[in-house]
PDB file of C-alpha atoms in Angstrom:
ATOM      1  CA  MET A 298     102.719 161.413  88.446  1.00 45.00           C
ATOM      2  CA  LYS A 299     106.186 160.818  89.768  1.00 47.00           C
ATOM      3  CA  ARG A 300     106.585 160.576  93.518  1.00 49.00           C
ATOM      4  CA  LEU A 301     109.092 160.871  96.359  1.00 48.00           C
ATOM      5  CA  LEU A 302     112.263 159.053  95.195  1.00 48.00           C
ATOM      6  CA  LEU A 303     112.147 160.913  91.901  1.00 44.00           C
ATOM      7  CA  LEU A 304     111.386 164.150  93.762  1.00 45.00           C
ATOM      8  CA  VAL A 305     113.542 163.891  96.850  1.00 45.00           C
ATOM      9  CA  PHE A 306     116.389 161.576  96.016  1.00 41.00           C
ATOM     10  CA  GLY A 307     116.950 163.171  92.676  1.00 45.00           C
ATOM     11  CA  LEU A 308     117.568 166.515  94.490  1.00 43.00           C
ATOM     12  CA  LEU A 309     119.634 165.138  97.398  1.00 41.00           C
ATOM     13  CA  ILE A 310     122.315 163.513  95.339  1.00 36.00           C
ATOM     14  CA  SER A 311     123.346 164.284  91.768  1.00 36.00           C
ATOM     15  CA  GLN A 312     121.511 162.560  88.880  1.00 36.00           C
ATOM     16  CA  ALA A 313     124.214 161.132  86.610  1.00 36.00           C
ATOM     17  CA  SER A 314     124.944 158.380  84.099  1.00 35.00           C
ATOM     18  CA  ALA A 315     127.229 155.487  84.566  1.00 35.00           C
ATOM     19  CA  ARG A 316     130.379 157.538  83.824  1.00 38.00           C
ATOM     20  CA  GLU A 317     133.241 158.846  85.960  1.00 35.00           C
ATOM     21  CA  LEU A 318     132.012 162.271  86.828  1.00 35.00           C
ATOM     22  CA  GLU A 319     134.228 165.106  85.998  1.00 47.00           C
ATOM     23  CA  CYS A 320     134.085 167.052  89.254  1.00 54.00           C
ATOM     24  CA  ASP A 321     135.899 168.177  92.339  1.00 54.00           C
ATOM     25  CA  GLU A 322     136.835 165.043  94.411  1.00 56.00           C
ATOM     26  CA  ASN A 323     136.047 167.061  97.576  1.00 53.00           C
ATOM     27  CA  SER A 324     132.554 167.811  96.395  1.00 53.00           C
ATOM     28  CA  PRO A 325     129.725 165.764  97.988  1.00 52.00           C
ATOM     29  CA  SER A 326     128.155 165.377  94.543  1.00 55.00           C
ATOM     30  CA  CYS A 327     131.224 163.716  93.097  1.00 64.00           C
ATOM     31  CA  GLN A 328     131.339 159.946  92.926  1.00 69.00           C
ATOM     32  CA  ARG A 329     134.120 157.646  91.651  1.00 78.00           C
ATOM     33  CA  VAL A 330     133.499 154.729  89.445  1.00 84.00           C
ATOM     34  CA  GLY A 331     133.530 151.454  91.491  1.00 84.00           C
ATOM     35  CA  GLU A 332     132.728 153.018  94.847  1.00 88.00           C
ATOM     36  CA  TRP A 333     129.545 152.982  96.924  1.00 92.00           C
ATOM     37  CA  LYS A 334     128.088 156.225  98.081  1.00 92.00           C
ATOM     38  CA  PHE A 335     125.844 156.618 101.134  1.00 93.00           C
ATOM     39  CA  ASN A 336     124.199 159.600 102.762  1.00 94.00           C
ATOM     40  CA  LEU A 337     121.510 160.305 105.178  1.00 95.00           C
ATOM     41  CA  ALA A 338     119.206 163.376 105.160  1.00 96.00           C
ATOM     42  CA  LEU A 339     117.594 164.470 108.511  1.00 96.00           C
ATOM     43  CA  GLY A 340     115.039 167.218 108.352  1.00 96.00           C
ATOM     44  CA  TYR A 341     111.456 168.170 107.879  1.00 95.00           C
ATOM     45  CA  GLY A 342     109.157 168.143 104.822  1.00 95.00           C
ATOM     46  CA  ARG A 343     106.133 166.719 103.128  1.00 94.00           C
ATOM     47  CA  LEU A 344     104.991 164.912 100.008  1.00 93.00           C
ATOM     48  CA  ASP A 345     101.496 166.023  99.026  1.00 94.00           C
ATOM     49  CA  ASN A 346      98.853 163.298  98.408  1.00 94.00           C
ATOM     50  CA  PRO A 347      95.978 164.620  96.247  1.00 95.00           C
ATOM     51  CA  LEU A 348      93.728 161.595  96.748  1.00 95.00           C
ATOM     52  CA  ASN A 349      90.558 161.534  98.938  1.00 93.00           C
ATOM     53  CA  GLY A 350      91.517 159.869 102.196  1.00 90.00           C
ATOM     54  CA  GLY A 351      95.164 159.855 101.380  1.00 89.00           C
ATOM     55  CA  GLU A 352      97.573 161.109 103.964  1.00 88.00           C
ATOM     56  CA  ASP A 353     100.442 163.395 103.100  1.00 91.00           C
ATOM     57  CA  PHE A 354     103.875 161.676 103.516  1.00 90.00           C
ATOM     58  CA  PRO A 355     106.045 163.301 106.160  1.00 92.00           C
ATOM     59  CA  LEU A 356     109.697 163.575 105.279  1.00 93.00           C
ATOM     60  CA  VAL A 357     111.955 163.171 108.316  1.00 94.00           C
ATOM     61  CA  VAL A 358     114.813 160.584 107.606  1.00 93.00           C
ATOM     62  CA  ILE A 359     115.738 159.692 104.083  1.00 93.00           C
ATOM     63  CA  PRO A 360     118.587 157.348 103.239  1.00 93.00           C
ATOM     64  CA  ASN A 361     120.357 157.464  99.842  1.00 92.00           C
ATOM     65  CA  PHE A 362     122.769 155.044  98.306  1.00 92.00           C
ATOM     66  CA  SER A 363     124.363 154.663  94.826  1.00 93.00           C
ATOM     67  CA  TYR A 364     127.008 152.730  93.023  1.00 95.00           C
ATOM     68  CA  TYR A 365     128.440 153.499  89.525  1.00 92.00           C
ATOM     69  CA  ALA A 366     130.440 150.941  87.529  1.00 92.00           C
ATOM     70  CA  GLU A 367     131.875 151.533  84.085  1.00 89.00           C
ATOM     71  CA  SER A 368     128.500 150.712  82.326  1.00 92.00           C
ATOM     72  CA  TRP A 369     125.836 149.990  85.001  1.00 94.00           C
ATOM     73  CA  TYR A 370     124.705 151.653  88.120  1.00 95.00           C
ATOM     74  CA  ILE A 371     122.321 151.428  91.129  1.00 94.00           C
ATOM     75  CA  GLU A 372     120.727 154.666  92.482  1.00 92.00           C
ATOM     76  CA  ASN A 373     118.251 153.998  95.259  1.00 92.00           C
ATOM     77  CA  THR A 374     115.488 151.945  93.588  1.00 92.00           C
ATOM     78  CA  GLU A 375     116.756 152.503  89.986  1.00 94.00           C
ATOM     79  CA  ILE A 376     118.983 150.042  88.275  1.00 96.00           C
ATOM     80  CA  GLY A 377     120.498 150.988  84.940  1.00 97.00           C
ATOM     81  CA  TYR A 378     122.921 149.989  82.146  1.00 97.00           C
ATOM     82  CA  THR A 379     124.412 152.715  80.061  1.00 96.00           C
ATOM     83  CA  PHE A 380     125.072 151.559  76.421  1.00 96.00           C
ATOM     84  CA  ILE A 381     125.724 154.924  74.953  1.00 95.00           C
ATOM     85  CA  ASN A 382     128.144 157.173  76.829  1.00 92.00           C
ATOM     86  CA  ASP A 383     129.135 160.248  74.897  1.00 92.00           C
ATOM     87  CA  GLU A 384     130.601 163.504  76.208  1.00 89.00           C
ATOM     88  CA  LYS A 385     127.503 165.420  75.406  1.00 94.00           C
ATOM     89  CA  TYR A 386     124.836 162.721  76.136  1.00 96.00           C
ATOM     90  CA  ASP A 387     124.192 159.189  77.407  1.00 96.00           C
ATOM     91  CA  VAL A 388     121.489 156.581  77.018  1.00 97.00           C
ATOM     92  CA  SER A 389     120.648 153.926  79.610  1.00 97.00           C
ATOM     93  CA  LEU A 390     118.240 151.048  79.960  1.00 98.00           C
ATOM     94  CA  VAL A 391     116.680 151.200  83.410  1.00 98.00           C
ATOM     95  CA  ALA A 392     114.278 149.353  85.696  1.00 97.00           C
ATOM     96  CA  THR A 393     112.484 150.978  88.714  1.00 96.00           C
ATOM     97  CA  PRO A 394     109.252 150.517  90.699  1.00 95.00           C
ATOM     98  CA  ASN A 395     106.429 152.694  89.486  1.00 95.00           C
ATOM     99  CA  LYS A 396     105.514 155.383  91.998  1.00 92.00           C
ATOM    100  CA  GLU A 397     101.759 155.674  91.530  1.00 93.00           C
ATOM    101  CA  ALA A 398     100.946 152.862  94.012  1.00 91.00           C
ATOM    102  CA  SER A 399     102.719 154.820  96.736  1.00 89.00           C
ATOM    103  CA  LEU A 400      99.507 157.051  96.986  1.00 91.00           C
ATOM    104  CA  PHE A 401      97.403 153.976  97.798  1.00 87.00           C
ATOM    105  CA  HIS A 402      99.753 151.891  99.941  1.00 74.00           C
ATOM    106  CA  GLN A 403     101.490 153.039 103.080  1.00 59.00           C
ATOM    107  CA  PHE A 404     104.290 150.414 102.629  1.00 51.00           C
ATOM    108  CA  HIS A 405     106.058 151.191  99.321  1.00 47.00           C
ATOM    109  CA  PRO A 406     109.660 151.559  98.231  1.00 51.00           C
ATOM    110  CA  SER A 407     108.937 155.243  97.789  1.00 49.00           C
ATOM    111  CA  ASN A 408     107.816 155.709 101.388  1.00 43.00           C
ATOM    112  CA  LEU A 409     110.591 153.812 103.234  1.00 45.00           C
ATOM    113  CA  PHE A 410     112.139 155.709 106.249  1.00 39.00           C
ATOM    114  CA  LEU A 411     109.500 158.468 105.935  1.00 38.00           C
ATOM    115  CA  GLY A 412     107.749 157.694 109.197  1.00 33.00           C
ATOM    116  CA  ILE A 413     104.916 155.697 107.617  1.00 31.00           C
ATOM    117  CA  ASP A 414     103.534 152.634 109.183  1.00 33.00           C
ATOM    118  CA  GLY A 415     103.573 149.605 106.903  1.00 33.00           C
ATOM    119  CA  GLY A 416     100.532 147.749 105.447  1.00 34.00           C
ATOM    120  CA  PRO A 417      98.188 148.226 102.602  1.00 35.00           C
ATOM    121  CA  ILE A 418      95.100 150.321 102.612  1.00 34.00           C
ATOM    122  CA  ASN A 419      91.862 148.390 103.119  1.00 36.00           C
ATOM    123  CA  SER A 420      90.028 147.577  99.895  1.00 37.00           C
ATOM    124  CA  VAL A 421      86.248 147.540  99.919  1.00 39.00           C
ATOM    125  CA  TYR A 422      83.613 148.628  97.399  1.00 43.00           C
ATOM    126  CA  PHE A 423      82.255 152.150  97.777  1.00 44.00           C
ATOM    127  CA  ASP A 424      78.530 152.772  97.595  1.00 49.00           C
ATOM    128  CA  PRO A 425      77.558 155.831  95.561  1.00 48.00           C
ATOM    129  CA  GLU A 426      74.171 155.985  97.283  1.00 49.00           C
ATOM    130  CA  ARG A 427      75.890 157.255 100.391  1.00 50.00           C
ATOM    131  CA  ASP A 428      76.716 160.360  98.367  1.00 58.00           C
ATOM    132  CA  LEU A 429      80.362 160.209  99.412  1.00 73.00           C
ATOM    133  CA  PRO A 430      83.182 160.385  96.908  1.00 81.00           C
ATOM    134  CA  PRO A 431      85.495 157.338  96.577  1.00 88.00           C
ATOM    135  CA  SER A 432      88.667 157.431  98.597  1.00 88.00           C
ATOM    136  CA  VAL A 433      91.850 155.251  99.032  1.00 89.00           C
ATOM    137  CA  ASP A 434      90.025 153.526 101.908  1.00 87.00           C
ATOM    138  CA  THR A 435      86.978 152.444  99.908  1.00 88.00           C
ATOM    139  CA  VAL A 436      88.159 151.620  96.338  1.00 91.00           C
ATOM    140  CA  GLY A 437      89.667 148.312  95.143  1.00 89.00           C
ATOM    141  CA  ASN A 438      93.334 147.476  95.512  1.00 90.00           C
ATOM    142  CA  ARG A 439      95.913 149.134  93.261  1.00 93.00           C
ATOM    143  CA  SER A 440      98.895 146.906  92.856  1.00 92.00           C
ATOM    144  CA  PHE A 441     102.552 147.618  92.693  1.00 93.00           C
ATOM    145  CA  ALA A 442     104.110 147.799  89.207  1.00 96.00           C
ATOM    146  CA  VAL A 443     107.723 147.725  87.877  1.00 97.00           C
ATOM    147  CA  ASP A 444     108.686 149.841  84.949  1.00 98.00           C
ATOM    148  CA  ALA A 445     111.575 149.544  82.506  1.00 98.00           C
ATOM    149  CA  GLY A 446     112.682 151.597  79.567  1.00 98.00           C
ATOM    150  CA  LEU A 447     115.150 154.254  78.325  1.00 98.00           C
ATOM    151  CA  VAL A 448     116.611 157.289  80.136  1.00 97.00           C
ATOM    152  CA  SER A 449     118.839 159.763  78.391  1.00 97.00           C
ATOM    153  CA  ASN A 450     120.785 162.761  79.829  1.00 96.00           C
ATOM    154  CA  PHE A 451     121.844 165.559  77.548  1.00 97.00           C
ATOM    155  CA  TYR A 452     124.636 167.851  78.966  1.00 95.00           C
ATOM    156  CA  LEU A 453     123.939 171.148  77.275  1.00 96.00           C
ATOM    157  CA  SER A 454     126.635 172.920  79.262  1.00 93.00           C
ATOM    158  CA  GLN A 455     128.480 172.652  82.589  1.00 89.00           C
ATOM    159  CA  SER A 456     125.360 174.142  84.290  1.00 91.00           C
ATOM    160  CA  MET A 457     122.439 172.910  82.069  1.00 95.00           C
ATOM    161  CA  LYS A 458     121.047 169.447  81.792  1.00 96.00           C
ATOM    162  CA  LEU A 459     118.116 167.850  79.990  1.00 97.00           C
ATOM    163  CA  ARG A 460     116.826 164.392  81.178  1.00 97.00           C
ATOM    164  CA  VAL A 461     114.274 162.441  79.139  1.00 98.00           C
ATOM    165  CA  ASN A 462     112.674 159.038  79.867  1.00 97.00           C
ATOM    166  CA  TRP A 463     110.220 156.543  78.429  1.00 98.00           C
ATOM    167  CA  LEU A 464     109.170 153.771  80.801  1.00 98.00           C
ATOM    168  CA  TYR A 465     106.836 150.881  80.136  1.00 98.00           C
ATOM    169  CA  ASP A 466     105.012 148.524  82.630  1.00 98.00           C
ATOM    170  CA  ILE A 467     106.960 145.225  82.419  1.00 98.00           C
ATOM    171  CA  SER A 468     104.931 143.827  85.289  1.00 97.00           C
ATOM    172  CA  ASN A 469     101.681 143.851  83.210  1.00 97.00           C
ATOM    173  CA  VAL A 470      99.893 145.581  85.986  1.00 97.00           C
ATOM    174  CA  TYR A 471      98.470 148.781  84.431  1.00 97.00           C
ATOM    175  CA  LYS A 472      99.539 147.818  80.859  1.00 96.00           C
ATOM    176  CA  GLY A 473     100.749 151.305  79.843  1.00 97.00           C
ATOM    177  CA  TYR A 474     103.695 153.697  79.856  1.00 98.00           C
ATOM    178  CA  HIS A 475     104.756 157.193  80.829  1.00 98.00           C
ATOM    179  CA  VAL A 476     107.139 159.671  79.248  1.00 98.00           C
ATOM    180  CA  GLY A 477     108.907 162.609  80.985  1.00 98.00           C
ATOM    181  CA  ALA A 478     111.361 165.329  80.490  1.00 98.00           C
ATOM    182  CA  ASP A 479     113.217 167.626  82.964  1.00 97.00           C
ATOM    183  CA  PHE A 480     115.370 170.636  82.312  1.00 97.00           C
ATOM    184  CA  THR A 481     117.609 171.807  85.116  1.00 96.00           C
ATOM    185  CA  LYS A 482     119.862 174.934  85.373  1.00 95.00           C
ATOM    186  CA  TYR A 483     122.389 175.316  88.100  1.00 92.00           C
ATOM    187  CA  PHE A 484     123.661 178.630  89.502  1.00 89.00           C
ATOM    188  CA  SER A 485     126.539 179.492  91.729  1.00 80.00           C
ATOM    189  CA  SER A 486     125.748 181.841  94.568  1.00 69.00           C
ATOM    190  CA  VAL A 487     127.058 185.389  94.180  1.00 67.00           C
ATOM    191  CA  PHE A 488     127.557 185.533  97.995  1.00 68.00           C
ATOM    192  CA  PHE A 489     129.137 182.109  98.625  1.00 65.00           C
ATOM    193  CA  SER A 490     131.137 180.295  95.907  1.00 72.00           C
ATOM    194  CA  ASP A 491     130.428 176.765  97.366  1.00 80.00           C
ATOM    195  CA  ASP A 492     126.652 177.269  97.287  1.00 87.00           C
ATOM    196  CA  THR A 493     124.572 175.721  94.471  1.00 89.00           C
ATOM    197  CA  LEU A 494     121.091 176.770  93.346  1.00 92.00           C
ATOM    198  CA  GLY A 495     119.145 174.560  90.933  1.00 93.00           C
ATOM    199  CA  LEU A 496     116.021 175.534  89.077  1.00 96.00           C
ATOM    200  CA  GLY A 497     114.011 173.007  87.058  1.00 97.00           C
ATOM    201  CA  VAL A 498     111.014 172.637  84.920  1.00 98.00           C
ATOM    202  CA  GLY A 499     109.432 169.515  83.287  1.00 98.00           C
ATOM    203  CA  PHE A 500     106.485 167.463  82.237  1.00 97.00           C
ATOM    204  CA  ASP A 501     105.129 163.951  82.514  1.00 98.00           C
ATOM    205  CA  TYR A 502     102.726 162.200  80.182  1.00 98.00           C
ATOM    206  CA  SER A 503     100.840 159.203  81.525  1.00 98.00           C
ATOM    207  CA  SER A 504      99.169 156.794  79.133  1.00 98.00           C
ATOM    208  CA  SER A 505      95.496 155.858  79.378  1.00 97.00           C
ATOM    209  CA  GLY A 506      96.418 152.553  80.849  1.00 97.00           C
ATOM    210  CA  LEU A 507      98.292 154.126  83.815  1.00 98.00           C
ATOM    211  CA  ASN A 508      95.629 156.750  84.516  1.00 97.00           C
ATOM    212  CA  ASP A 509      92.738 154.452  84.140  1.00 97.00           C
ATOM    213  CA  TYR A 510      94.190 151.614  86.348  1.00 96.00           C
ATOM    214  CA  TYR A 511      95.190 153.889  89.237  1.00 96.00           C
ATOM    215  CA  TYR A 512      92.630 156.724  89.107  1.00 96.00           C
ATOM    216  CA  GLY A 513      89.719 155.391  87.047  1.00 95.00           C
ATOM    217  CA  ILE A 514      86.636 153.859  88.694  1.00 93.00           C
ATOM    218  CA  GLY A 515      85.629 150.384  87.467  1.00 91.00           C
ATOM    219  CA  GLN A 516      84.267 146.987  88.460  1.00 88.00           C
ATOM    220  CA  LYS A 517      86.937 146.454  91.084  1.00 88.00           C
ATOM    221  CA  ASP A 518      85.556 149.585  92.913  1.00 88.00           C
ATOM    222  CA  THR A 519      81.765 149.505  92.505  1.00 84.00           C
ATOM    223  CA  ASP A 520      78.886 147.333  91.268  1.00 80.00           C
ATOM    224  CA  TYR A 521      77.147 150.371  89.720  1.00 79.00           C
ATOM    225  CA  ASN A 522      77.999 150.495  86.056  1.00 76.00           C
ATOM    226  CA  ASP A 523      76.706 154.163  85.762  1.00 79.00           C
ATOM    227  CA  ASP A 524      79.527 155.163  88.101  1.00 82.00           C
ATOM    228  CA  PHE A 525      82.332 153.754  86.047  1.00 89.00           C
ATOM    229  CA  ILE A 526      84.817 156.396  84.885  1.00 93.00           C
ATOM    230  CA  GLU A 527      87.481 155.614  82.242  1.00 95.00           C
ATOM    231  CA  LEU A 528      90.352 158.002  81.963  1.00 96.00           C
ATOM    232  CA  ASN A 529      92.542 158.798  78.929  1.00 97.00           C
ATOM    233  CA  GLY A 530      96.175 159.810  78.728  1.00 97.00           C
ATOM    234  CA  GLY A 531      97.118 163.156  80.375  1.00 97.00           C
ATOM    235  CA  LEU A 532     100.021 165.634  80.626  1.00 98.00           C
ATOM    236  CA  SER A 533     101.122 167.098  83.898  1.00 98.00           C
ATOM    237  CA  HIS A 534     103.821 169.691  84.366  1.00 97.00           C
ATOM    238  CA  HIS A 535     106.062 170.796  87.254  1.00 98.00           C
ATOM    239  CA  PHE A 536     108.702 173.209  88.310  1.00 97.00           C
ATOM    240  CA  GLY A 537     110.867 173.622  91.409  1.00 96.00           C
ATOM    241  CA  GLY A 538     114.204 174.481  92.967  1.00 95.00           C
ATOM    242  CA  SER A 539     116.881 173.116  95.134  1.00 94.00           C
ATOM    243  CA  TYR A 540     119.606 174.808  97.260  1.00 93.00           C
ATOM    244  CA  THR A 541     122.783 173.270  98.691  1.00 93.00           C
ATOM    245  CA  ARG A 542     125.299 174.782 101.015  1.00 92.00           C
ATOM    246  CA  PRO A 543     128.361 172.782 102.474  1.00 92.00           C
ATOM    247  CA  ILE A 544     128.763 172.964 106.237  1.00 93.00           C
ATOM    248  CA  ASN A 545     131.943 170.901 106.533  1.00 93.00           C
ATOM    249  CA  GLU A 546     133.503 167.794 104.891  1.00 90.00           C
ATOM    250  CA  LYS A 547     130.680 165.465 106.126  1.00 93.00           C
ATOM    251  CA  TRP A 548     127.622 167.697 106.508  1.00 96.00           C
ATOM    252  CA  ARG A 549     125.788 169.969 104.075  1.00 95.00           C
ATOM    253  CA  PHE A 550     122.457 171.928 104.197  1.00 96.00           C
ATOM    254  CA  ASN A 551     119.955 171.008 101.529  1.00 95.00           C
ATOM    255  CA  MET A 552     116.402 172.134 100.677  1.00 95.00           C
ATOM    256  CA  PHE A 553     113.999 171.747  97.814  1.00 93.00           C
ATOM    257  CA  ILE A 554     110.509 172.784  96.735  1.00 96.00           C
ATOM    258  CA  ARG A 555     108.433 171.375  93.898  1.00 97.00           C
ATOM    259  CA  TYR A 556     105.023 172.303  92.482  1.00 98.00           C
ATOM    260  CA  GLN A 557     103.130 169.974  90.112  1.00 97.00           C
ATOM    261  CA  LYS A 558     100.006 170.791  88.137  1.00 98.00           C
ATOM    262  CA  LEU A 559      98.154 167.408  87.685  1.00 97.00           C
ATOM    263  CA  SER A 560      96.745 166.466  84.276  1.00 97.00           C
ATOM    264  CA  ARG A 561      93.187 167.205  83.499  1.00 96.00           C
ATOM    265  CA  GLU A 562      92.473 163.537  83.098  1.00 96.00           C
ATOM    266  CA  MET A 563      93.806 162.710  86.611  1.00 96.00           C
ATOM    267  CA  TYR A 564      91.885 165.609  88.134  1.00 96.00           C
ATOM    268  CA  ARG A 565      88.755 164.348  86.403  1.00 95.00           C
ATOM    269  CA  SER A 566      88.869 161.260  88.632  1.00 95.00           C
ATOM    270  CA  PRO A 567      86.526 161.416  91.711  1.00 94.00           C
ATOM    271  CA  LEU A 568      89.411 159.936  93.659  1.00 94.00           C
ATOM    272  CA  VAL A 569      91.398 163.226  93.261  1.00 96.00           C
ATOM    273  CA  HIS A 570      90.360 166.300  95.267  1.00 94.00           C
ATOM    274  CA  GLN A 571      93.017 168.747  94.282  1.00 95.00           C
ATOM    275  CA  SER A 572      94.383 169.828  90.923  1.00 96.00           C
ATOM    276  CA  SER A 573      98.043 170.381  92.091  1.00 97.00           C
ATOM    277  CA  THR A 574     100.597 169.186  94.669  1.00 96.00           C
ATOM    278  CA  PHE A 575     103.329 170.973  96.566  1.00 97.00           C
ATOM    279  CA  ASP A 576     106.240 169.154  98.050  1.00 96.00           C
ATOM    280  CA  TYR A 577     109.182 170.397 100.135  1.00 96.00           C
ATOM    281  CA  PHE A 578     112.031 169.212 102.260  1.00 96.00           C
ATOM    282  CA  ILE A 579     114.602 171.114 104.414  1.00 97.00           C
ATOM    283  CA  SER A 580     117.414 168.956 105.759  1.00 96.00           C
ATOM    284  CA  ALA A 581     120.970 168.443 106.871  1.00 97.00           C
ATOM    285  CA  VAL A 582     122.674 165.692 104.876  1.00 96.00           C
ATOM    286  CA  TYR A 583     125.491 163.514 106.330  1.00 96.00           C
ATOM    287  CA  GLU A 584     127.886 161.902 103.915  1.00 93.00           C
ATOM    288  CA  PHE A 585     129.318 158.454 105.096  1.00 91.00           C
TER     289      PHE A 585
END
């Protein structure tokens, strides 16, 4: 399951490849090659945490930054090198922190500047004899991981885009991979020509290695072998929307909502108490 940066940052600033964007220079979504871009979103929202004992992440202040060169780029926590750059599509090699650990750790790159106190969740064995389900406070530690792989954008038209990715755990933490695809359609407002409405749908497939490491129950969690739960790979899907309206040259109004239906394998875990998540953020964005 993808978390915050992929959810929030991807909707606050445009997702793009390491190419010079063909857009209006006065648009906040336009970025020139060789220039840094910074913005700050101030608002109210929430990232849903479906785990037992896991707190929802409040969204209040979210910084964003990016830099695009001719062939490489930095966009928040993602670093990429674009080696195929065609008019209709591009392919990049990327590296980024995996987002799953953000559900277990209060200090994580995905949760920076979200009003969360730092520090890991306590890790102790849970005792099934207490008739209590395991929670983020009682299971063993889930470590941070770093993913790397391929990301490709297909520009189907000026208002339609398909993004696909395949990322593998290069840190050898969960020893697995995940695959995703997102289709986005943008609409211009019939009432205000500068407004932009985006609607998207997509899916994420997580391998058995990822699901079992983060959401399975094993020796690191309990001494009772009968309570071990091994998870297989699973497919989740999501849909959502975003709306942007310029206020002036520096400020714009932005909002997004996102619903995700968790995979059956993830929901089979006793750590997970809900089958879906709902995230939202309403903000004013300042461009530096």
